[in-house]
PDB file of C-alpha atoms in Angstrom:
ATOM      1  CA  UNK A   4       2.137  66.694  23.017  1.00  0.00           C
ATOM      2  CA  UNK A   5       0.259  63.822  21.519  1.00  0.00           C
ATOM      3  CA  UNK A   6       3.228  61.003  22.361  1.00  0.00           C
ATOM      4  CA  UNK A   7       2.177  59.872  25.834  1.00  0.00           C
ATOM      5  CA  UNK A   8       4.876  58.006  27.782  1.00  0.00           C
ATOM      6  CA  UNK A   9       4.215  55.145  30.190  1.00  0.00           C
ATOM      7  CA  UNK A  10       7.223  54.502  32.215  1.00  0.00           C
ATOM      8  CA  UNK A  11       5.657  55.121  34.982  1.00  0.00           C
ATOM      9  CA  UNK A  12       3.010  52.327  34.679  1.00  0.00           C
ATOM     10  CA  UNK A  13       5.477  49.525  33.829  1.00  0.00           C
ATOM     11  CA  UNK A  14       7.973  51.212  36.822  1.00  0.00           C
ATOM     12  CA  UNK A  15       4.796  50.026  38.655  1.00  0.00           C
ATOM     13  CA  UNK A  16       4.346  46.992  37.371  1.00  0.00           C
ATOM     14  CA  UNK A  17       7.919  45.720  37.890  1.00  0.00           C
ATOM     15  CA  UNK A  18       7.970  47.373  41.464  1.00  0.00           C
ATOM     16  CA  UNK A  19      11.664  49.278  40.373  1.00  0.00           C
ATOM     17  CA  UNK A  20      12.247  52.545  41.313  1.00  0.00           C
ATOM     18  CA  UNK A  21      13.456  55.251  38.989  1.00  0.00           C
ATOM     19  CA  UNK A  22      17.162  54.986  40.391  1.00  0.00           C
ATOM     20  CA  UNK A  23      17.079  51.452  39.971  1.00  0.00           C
ATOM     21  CA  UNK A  24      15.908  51.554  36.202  1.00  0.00           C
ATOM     22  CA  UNK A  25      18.144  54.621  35.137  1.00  0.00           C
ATOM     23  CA  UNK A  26      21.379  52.884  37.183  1.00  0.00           C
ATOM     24  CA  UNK A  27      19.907  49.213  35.172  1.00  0.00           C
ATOM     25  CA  UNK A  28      20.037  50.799  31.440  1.00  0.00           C
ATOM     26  CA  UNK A  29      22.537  53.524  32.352  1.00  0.00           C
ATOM     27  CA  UNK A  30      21.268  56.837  32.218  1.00  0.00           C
ATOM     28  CA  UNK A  31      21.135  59.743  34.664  1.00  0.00           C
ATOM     29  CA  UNK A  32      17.702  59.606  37.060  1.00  0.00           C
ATOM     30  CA  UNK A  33      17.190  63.082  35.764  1.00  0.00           C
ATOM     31  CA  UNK A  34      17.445  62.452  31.828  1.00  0.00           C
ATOM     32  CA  UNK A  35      15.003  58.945  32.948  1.00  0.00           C
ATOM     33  CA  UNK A  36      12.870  61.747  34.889  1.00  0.00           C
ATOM     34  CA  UNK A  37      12.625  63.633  31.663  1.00  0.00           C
ATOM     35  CA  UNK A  38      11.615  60.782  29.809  1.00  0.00           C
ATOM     36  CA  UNK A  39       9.096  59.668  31.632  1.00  0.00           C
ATOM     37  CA  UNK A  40       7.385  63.251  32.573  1.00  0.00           C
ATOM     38  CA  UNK A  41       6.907  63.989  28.592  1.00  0.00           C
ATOM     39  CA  UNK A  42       9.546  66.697  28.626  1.00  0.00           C
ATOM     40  CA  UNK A  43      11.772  64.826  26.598  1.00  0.00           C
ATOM     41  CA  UNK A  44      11.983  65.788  22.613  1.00  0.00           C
ATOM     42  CA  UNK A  45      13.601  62.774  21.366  1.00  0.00           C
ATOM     43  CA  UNK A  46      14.923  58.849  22.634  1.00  0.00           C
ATOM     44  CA  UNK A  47      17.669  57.272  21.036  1.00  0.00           C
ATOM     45  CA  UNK A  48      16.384  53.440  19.889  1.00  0.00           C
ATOM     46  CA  UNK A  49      19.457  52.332  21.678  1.00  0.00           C
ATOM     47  CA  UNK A  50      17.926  53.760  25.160  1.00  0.00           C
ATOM     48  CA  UNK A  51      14.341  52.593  24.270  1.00  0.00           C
ATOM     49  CA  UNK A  52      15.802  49.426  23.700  1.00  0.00           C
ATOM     50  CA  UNK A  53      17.780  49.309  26.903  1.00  0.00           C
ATOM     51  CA  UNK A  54      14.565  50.314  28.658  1.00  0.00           C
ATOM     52  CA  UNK A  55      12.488  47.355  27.173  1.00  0.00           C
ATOM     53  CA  UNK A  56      14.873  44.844  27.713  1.00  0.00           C
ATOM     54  CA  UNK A  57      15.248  46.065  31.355  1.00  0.00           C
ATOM     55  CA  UNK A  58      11.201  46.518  31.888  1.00  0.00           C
ATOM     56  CA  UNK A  59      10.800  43.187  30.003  1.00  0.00           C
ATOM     57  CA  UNK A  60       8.077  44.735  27.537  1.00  0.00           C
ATOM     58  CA  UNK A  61       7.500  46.580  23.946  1.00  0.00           C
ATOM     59  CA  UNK A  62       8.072  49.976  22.963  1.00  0.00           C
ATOM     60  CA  UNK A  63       4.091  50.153  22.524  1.00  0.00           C
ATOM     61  CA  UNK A  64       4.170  49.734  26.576  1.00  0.00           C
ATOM     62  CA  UNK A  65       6.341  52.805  27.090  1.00  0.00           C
ATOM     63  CA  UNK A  66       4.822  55.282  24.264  1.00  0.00           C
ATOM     64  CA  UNK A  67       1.120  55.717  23.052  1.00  0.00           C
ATOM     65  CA  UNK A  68      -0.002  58.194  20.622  1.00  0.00           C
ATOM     66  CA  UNK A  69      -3.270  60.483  21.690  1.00  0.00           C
ATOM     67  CA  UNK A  70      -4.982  63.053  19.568  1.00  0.00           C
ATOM     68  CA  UNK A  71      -4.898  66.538  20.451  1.00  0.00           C
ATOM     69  CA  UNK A  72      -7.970  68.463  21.188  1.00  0.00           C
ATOM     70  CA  UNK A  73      -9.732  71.055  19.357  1.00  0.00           C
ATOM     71  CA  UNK A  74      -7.636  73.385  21.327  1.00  0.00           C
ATOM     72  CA  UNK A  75      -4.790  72.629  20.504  1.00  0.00           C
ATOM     73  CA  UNK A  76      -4.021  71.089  23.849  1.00  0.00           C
TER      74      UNK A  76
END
Protein backbone atom coordinates (compact mmCIF):
# COMPACT_ATOMS: atom_id res chain seq x y z
CA UNK A 1 0.00 0.00 0.00
CA UNK A 2 1.61 3.28 -0.82
CA UNK A 3 0.18 5.22 2.60
CA UNK A 4 2.98 4.47 5.07
CA UNK A 5 2.06 5.03 8.73
CA UNK A 6 4.46 6.30 11.38
CA UNK A 7 3.01 5.76 14.73
CA UNK A 8 5.48 3.87 15.64
CA UNK A 9 8.28 6.50 15.25
CA UNK A 10 6.48 9.29 17.16
CA UNK A 11 5.34 6.26 19.91
CA UNK A 12 9.19 6.44 20.09
CA UNK A 13 9.73 9.72 20.25
CA UNK A 14 7.25 10.47 23.08
CA UNK A 15 8.47 7.24 24.97
CA UNK A 16 4.35 6.05 25.29
CA UNK A 17 3.48 2.74 24.85
CA UNK A 18 0.70 1.55 22.61
CA UNK A 19 -1.73 0.98 25.71
CA UNK A 20 -0.98 4.25 26.91
CA UNK A 21 -1.77 6.09 23.51
CA UNK A 22 -4.93 3.92 22.57
CA UNK A 23 -6.28 4.31 26.53
CA UNK A 24 -5.06 8.53 25.90
CA UNK A 25 -7.31 9.04 22.56
CA UNK A 26 -9.68 6.17 23.35
CA UNK A 27 -9.49 3.41 21.12
CA UNK A 28 -8.96 -0.33 21.55
CA UNK A 29 -4.89 -1.34 21.54
CA UNK A 30 -5.93 -3.67 18.80
CA UNK A 31 -7.82 -1.15 16.35
CA UNK A 32 -4.36 1.37 17.42
CA UNK A 33 -2.34 -1.98 16.47
CA UNK A 34 -4.10 -1.97 13.17
CA UNK A 35 -3.40 1.45 12.54
CA UNK A 36 -0.14 1.55 13.02
CA UNK A 37 0.86 -1.97 11.23
CA UNK A 38 -0.77 -0.59 7.76
CA UNK A 39 -3.67 -3.01 7.99
CA UNK A 40 -6.04 -0.43 8.51
CA UNK A 41 -8.32 0.75 5.31
CA UNK A 42 -9.52 3.94 6.58
CA UNK A 43 -9.08 6.65 9.92
CA UNK A 44 -11.76 8.75 10.91
CA UNK A 45 -10.25 12.67 11.08
CA UNK A 46 -11.75 12.65 14.49
CA UNK A 47 -9.18 9.70 15.58
CA UNK A 48 -6.26 11.24 13.55
CA UNK A 49 -6.98 14.23 15.30
CA UNK A 50 -7.14 12.67 18.72
CA UNK A 51 -3.84 10.99 17.86
CA UNK A 52 -2.03 14.35 16.98
CA UNK A 53 -3.18 16.18 19.74
CA UNK A 54 -2.10 13.28 22.05
CA UNK A 55 1.47 12.72 20.10
CA UNK A 56 1.76 16.56 19.98
CA UNK A 57 2.53 16.53 16.07
CA UNK A 58 0.89 16.76 12.34
CA UNK A 59 -0.90 14.31 10.44
CA UNK A 60 2.23 14.48 7.94
CA UNK A 61 4.15 12.80 11.11
CA UNK A 62 1.79 9.83 11.28
CA UNK A 63 1.14 9.16 7.34
CA UNK A 64 3.61 9.48 4.31
CA UNK A 65 2.81 8.60 0.86
CA UNK A 66 5.51 6.16 -1.09
CA UNK A 67 5.34 5.05 -4.67
CA UNK A 68 4.81 1.60 -5.51
CA UNK A 69 7.28 -0.36 -7.45
CA UNK A 70 7.28 -1.63 -10.84
CA UNK A 71 5.84 -4.69 -9.33
CA UNK A 72 3.23 -3.69 -8.09
CA UNK A 73 4.52 -4.06 -4.58
Amino acid sequence: MPIAVDIDVMLARRKMSVGELADLVGITPANLAVLKNGRAKAVRFATLAALCEVLKCQPGDLLRWEAEDATGG
